[in-house]
Amino acid sequence: MIELVERHTALAVVVGSRAYGLHGPGSDHDRRGVFVAPTRDFWTLDKPPTHLDGPAEEQFSWEIERFCTLALQANPTVLEVLWSPLVAFRTADGDALVAIRRAFLSRRVAETYGSYARDQLTKVANRRERTGEVNFKQAMHMVRLLMAGVHVLRTGEVLVDVSDRREELLAVKRGERPWDEVSAWAGRLQGELAEAAASTSLPPAPDRAAVDRMLVAVRERNLR
């Protein structure tokens, strides 16, 4: 099955700390991609996989239909793939996907980004209460995610590169800012997220019709 990634990748990017501008010398290369299974592979009882690991280390890929389903749900991890500044490979199918990336955006972003961040905040707070320890790396990503949610609601663009806030965020990761200060920062960002959600120009729901048109065109192009 891994040949689907090797032979049919449409979009390959790097995400994570390197795309965020928060990397150091030993940071991972978090590789993410989208592959397009040949259309005829869907005509049999055994369907192509929806996702695959590898073949490189830290590499994960989605089949384009599964990717679109997750992106329509405003999944932050998936949306970042479409806005990553570190593009390793892109085909005509990848171009078609990126060209409609704004069709995936809607007011659901407020819920998904906020929910992901609240989950992180709860985990950090629970661990602190249980052990007295704070996972400051997790706390940093919680803050970064809230920043990204506010940004997309205000601008209609997914924020990936946060290198302009690098030192502030890395100070959190290094534990140089007290937890109470980090928690208060997160609270302010949650307020900004709510305000941005109330005034955003994003539509109530994503443009499924545009995504369908793109997907049909891709399937037709891969009918050989």
JSON list of N, CA and C in Angstrom, two decimals, residues 119-148:
[
{"chain": "A", "resi": 119, "resn": "ASP", "atom": "N", "xyz": [-8.99, 21.55, 25.36]},
{"chain": "A", "resi": 119, "resn": "ASP", "atom": "CA", "xyz": [-8.55, 20.20, 25.74]},
{"chain": "A", "resi": 119, "resn": "ASP", "atom": "C", "xyz": [-7.11, 20.23, 26.23]},
{"chain": "A", "resi": 120, "resn": "GLN", "atom": "N", "xyz": [-6.26, 20.96, 25.52]},
{"chain": "A", "resi": 120, "resn": "GLN", "atom": "CA", "xyz": [-4.86, 21.07, 25.92]},
{"chain": "A", "resi": 120, "resn": "GLN", "atom": "C", "xyz": [-4.75, 21.76, 27.29]},
{"chain": "A", "resi": 121, "resn": "LEU", "atom": "N", "xyz": [-5.52, 22.82, 27.45]},
{"chain": "A", "resi": 121, "resn": "LEU", "atom": "CA", "xyz": [-5.49, 23.56, 28.71]},
{"chain": "A", "resi": 121, "resn": "LEU", "atom": "C", "xyz": [-5.93, 22.67, 29.87]},
{"chain": "A", "resi": 122, "resn": "THR", "atom": "N", "xyz": [-6.96, 21.88, 29.66]},
{"chain": "A", "resi": 122, "resn": "THR", "atom": "CA", "xyz": [-7.45, 20.97, 30.70]},
{"chain": "A", "resi": 122, "resn": "THR", "atom": "C", "xyz": [-6.40, 19.94, 31.06]},
{"chain": "A", "resi": 123, "resn": "LYS", "atom": "N", "xyz": [-5.73, 19.39, 30.05]},
{"chain": "A", "resi": 123, "resn": "LYS", "atom": "CA", "xyz": [-4.70, 18.39, 30.31]},
{"chain": "A", "resi": 123, "resn": "LYS", "atom": "C", "xyz": [-3.54, 18.98, 31.11]},
{"chain": "A", "resi": 124, "resn": "VAL", "atom": "N", "xyz": [-3.13, 20.18, 30.72]},
{"chain": "A", "resi": 124, "resn": "VAL", "atom": "CA", "xyz": [-2.02, 20.84, 31.44]},
{"chain": "A", "resi": 124, "resn": "VAL", "atom": "C", "xyz": [-2.43, 21.13, 32.88]},
{"chain": "A", "resi": 125, "resn": "ALA", "atom": "N", "xyz": [-3.63, 21.66, 33.07]},
{"chain": "A", "resi": 125, "resn": "ALA", "atom": "CA", "xyz": [-4.10, 22.02, 34.41]},
{"chain": "A", "resi": 125, "resn": "ALA", "atom": "C", "xyz": [-4.28, 20.78, 35.28]},
{"chain": "A", "resi": 126, "resn": "ASN", "atom": "N", "xyz": [-4.82, 19.71, 34.70]},
{"chain": "A", "resi": 126, "resn": "ASN", "atom": "CA", "xyz": [-5.02, 18.48, 35.47]},
{"chain": "A", "resi": 126, "resn": "ASN", "atom": "C", "xyz": [-3.70, 17.87, 35.92]},
{"chain": "A", "resi": 127, "resn": "ARG", "atom": "N", "xyz": [-2.72, 17.88, 35.02]},
{"chain": "A", "resi": 127, "resn": "ARG", "atom": "CA", "xyz": [-1.41, 17.35, 35.39]},
{"chain": "A", "resi": 127, "resn": "ARG", "atom": "C", "xyz": [-0.77, 18.20, 36.48]},
{"chain": "A", "resi": 128, "resn": "ARG", "atom": "N", "xyz": [-0.93, 19.50, 36.36]},
{"chain": "A", "resi": 128, "resn": "ARG", "atom": "CA", "xyz": [-0.37, 20.39, 37.38]},
{"chain": "A", "resi": 128, "resn": "ARG", "atom": "C", "xyz": [-1.00, 20.13, 38.74]},
{"chain": "A", "resi": 129, "resn": "GLU", "atom": "N", "xyz": [-2.32, 19.93, 38.73]},
{"chain": "A", "resi": 129, "resn": "GLU", "atom": "CA", "xyz": [-3.02, 19.68, 39.99]},
{"chain": "A", "resi": 129, "resn": "GLU", "atom": "C", "xyz": [-2.63, 18.32, 40.58]},
{"chain": "A", "resi": 130, "resn": "ARG", "atom": "N", "xyz": [-2.41, 17.35, 39.69]},
{"chain": "A", "resi": 130, "resn": "ARG", "atom": "CA", "xyz": [-2.11, 15.98, 40.14]},
{"chain": "A", "resi": 130, "resn": "ARG", "atom": "C", "xyz": [-0.67, 15.82, 40.59]},
{"chain": "A", "resi": 131, "resn": "THR", "atom": "N", "xyz": [0.26, 16.43, 39.86]},
{"chain": "A", "resi": 131, "resn": "THR", "atom": "CA", "xyz": [1.69, 16.19, 40.10]},
{"chain": "A", "resi": 131, "resn": "THR", "atom": "C", "xyz": [2.47, 17.43, 40.51]},
{"chain": "A", "resi": 132, "resn": "GLY", "atom": "N", "xyz": [1.88, 18.60, 40.31]},
{"chain": "A", "resi": 132, "resn": "GLY", "atom": "CA", "xyz": [2.61, 19.83, 40.58]},
{"chain": "A", "resi": 132, "resn": "GLY", "atom": "C", "xyz": [3.50, 20.25, 39.43]},
{"chain": "A", "resi": 133, "resn": "GLU", "atom": "N", "xyz": [3.49, 19.47, 38.34]},
{"chain": "A", "resi": 133, "resn": "GLU", "atom": "CA", "xyz": [4.33, 19.75, 37.18]},
{"chain": "A", "resi": 133, "resn": "GLU", "atom": "C", "xyz": [3.49, 20.35, 36.06]},
{"chain": "A", "resi": 134, "resn": "VAL", "atom": "N", "xyz": [4.14, 21.18, 35.27]},
{"chain": "A", "resi": 134, "resn": "VAL", "atom": "CA", "xyz": [3.47, 21.79, 34.12]},
{"chain": "A", "resi": 134, "resn": "VAL", "atom": "C", "xyz": [4.17, 21.34, 32.85]},
{"chain": "A", "resi": 135, "resn": "ASN", "atom": "N", "xyz": [3.39, 20.84, 31.90]},
{"chain": "A", "resi": 135, "resn": "ASN", "atom": "CA", "xyz": [3.94, 20.50, 30.59]},
{"chain": "A", "resi": 135, "resn": "ASN", "atom": "C", "xyz": [3.96, 21.80, 29.77]},
{"chain": "A", "resi": 136, "resn": "PHE", "atom": "N", "xyz": [5.07, 22.50, 29.84]},
{"chain": "A", "resi": 136, "resn": "PHE", "atom": "CA", "xyz": [5.14, 23.81, 29.20]},
{"chain": "A", "resi": 136, "resn": "PHE", "atom": "C", "xyz": [5.16, 23.73, 27.68]},
{"chain": "A", "resi": 137, "resn": "LYS", "atom": "N", "xyz": [5.65, 22.62, 27.13]},
{"chain": "A", "resi": 137, "resn": "LYS", "atom": "CA", "xyz": [5.60, 22.46, 25.67]},
{"chain": "A", "resi": 137, "resn": "LYS", "atom": "C", "xyz": [4.15, 22.38, 25.22]},
{"chain": "A", "resi": 138, "resn": "GLN", "atom": "N", "xyz": [3.35, 21.61, 25.93]},
{"chain": "A", "resi": 138, "resn": "GLN", "atom": "CA", "xyz": [1.93, 21.50, 25.62]},
{"chain": "A", "resi": 138, "resn": "GLN", "atom": "C", "xyz": [1.24, 22.85, 25.80]},
{"chain": "A", "resi": 139, "resn": "ALA", "atom": "N", "xyz": [1.63, 23.56, 26.84]},
{"chain": "A", "resi": 139, "resn": "ALA", "atom": "CA", "xyz": [1.05, 24.89, 27.09]},
{"chain": "A", "resi": 139, "resn": "ALA", "atom": "C", "xyz": [1.38, 25.85, 25.95]},
{"chain": "A", "resi": 140, "resn": "MET", "atom": "N", "xyz": [2.61, 25.78, 25.44]},
{"chain": "A", "resi": 140, "resn": "MET", "atom": "CA", "xyz": [3.00, 26.65, 24.33]},
{"chain": "A", "resi": 140, "resn": "MET", "atom": "C", "xyz": [2.12, 26.39, 23.11]},
{"chain": "A", "resi": 141, "resn": "HIS", "atom": "N", "xyz": [1.90, 25.12, 22.81]},
{"chain": "A", "resi": 141, "resn": "HIS", "atom": "CA", "xyz": [1.09, 24.80, 21.63]},
{"chain": "A", "resi": 141, "resn": "HIS", "atom": "C", "xyz": [-0.37, 25.18, 21.83]},
{"chain": "A", "resi": 142, "resn": "MET", "atom": "N", "xyz": [-0.84, 25.15, 23.06]},
{"chain": "A", "resi": 142, "resn": "MET", "atom": "CA", "xyz": [-2.19, 25.60, 23.35]},
{"chain": "A", "resi": 142, "resn": "MET", "atom": "C", "xyz": [-2.33, 27.09, 23.04]},
{"chain": "A", "resi": 143, "resn": "VAL", "atom": "N", "xyz": [-1.34, 27.87, 23.46]},
{"chain": "A", "resi": 143, "resn": "VAL", "atom": "CA", "xyz": [-1.35, 29.31, 23.17]},
{"chain": "A", "resi": 143, "resn": "VAL", "atom": "C", "xyz": [-1.25, 29.55, 21.66]},
{"chain": "A", "resi": 144, "resn": "ARG", "atom": "N", "xyz": [-0.34, 28.83, 21.01]},
{"chain": "A", "resi": 144, "resn": "ARG", "atom": "CA", "xyz": [-0.17, 28.99, 19.57]},
{"chain": "A", "resi": 144, "resn": "ARG", "atom": "C", "xyz": [-1.46, 28.67, 18.82]},
{"chain": "A", "resi": 145, "resn": "LEU", "atom": "N", "xyz": [-2.17, 27.64, 19.26]},
{"chain": "A", "resi": 145, "resn": "LEU", "atom": "CA", "xyz": [-3.40, 27.25, 18.59]},
{"chain": "A", "resi": 145, "resn": "LEU", "atom": "C", "xyz": [-4.48, 28.32, 18.75]},
{"chain": "A", "resi": 146, "resn": "LEU", "atom": "N", "xyz": [-4.55, 28.92, 19.92]},
{"chain": "A", "resi": 146, "resn": "LEU", "atom": "CA", "xyz": [-5.51, 30.00, 20.11]},
{"chain": "A", "resi": 146, "resn": "LEU", "atom": "C", "xyz": [-5.17, 31.19, 19.23]},
{"chain": "A", "resi": 147, "resn": "MET", "atom": "N", "xyz": [-3.88, 31.51, 19.13]},
{"chain": "A", "resi": 147, "resn": "MET", "atom": "CA", "xyz": [-3.46, 32.59, 18.22]},
{"chain": "A", "resi": 147, "resn": "MET", "atom": "C", "xyz": [-3.92, 32.29, 16.79]},
{"chain": "A", "resi": 148, "resn": "ALA", "atom": "N", "xyz": [-3.71, 31.04, 16.38]},
{"chain": "A", "resi": 148, "resn": "ALA", "atom": "CA", "xyz": [-4.06, 30.65, 15.01]},
{"chain": "A", "resi": 148, "resn": "ALA", "atom": "C", "xyz": [-5.56, 30.75, 14.78]}
]
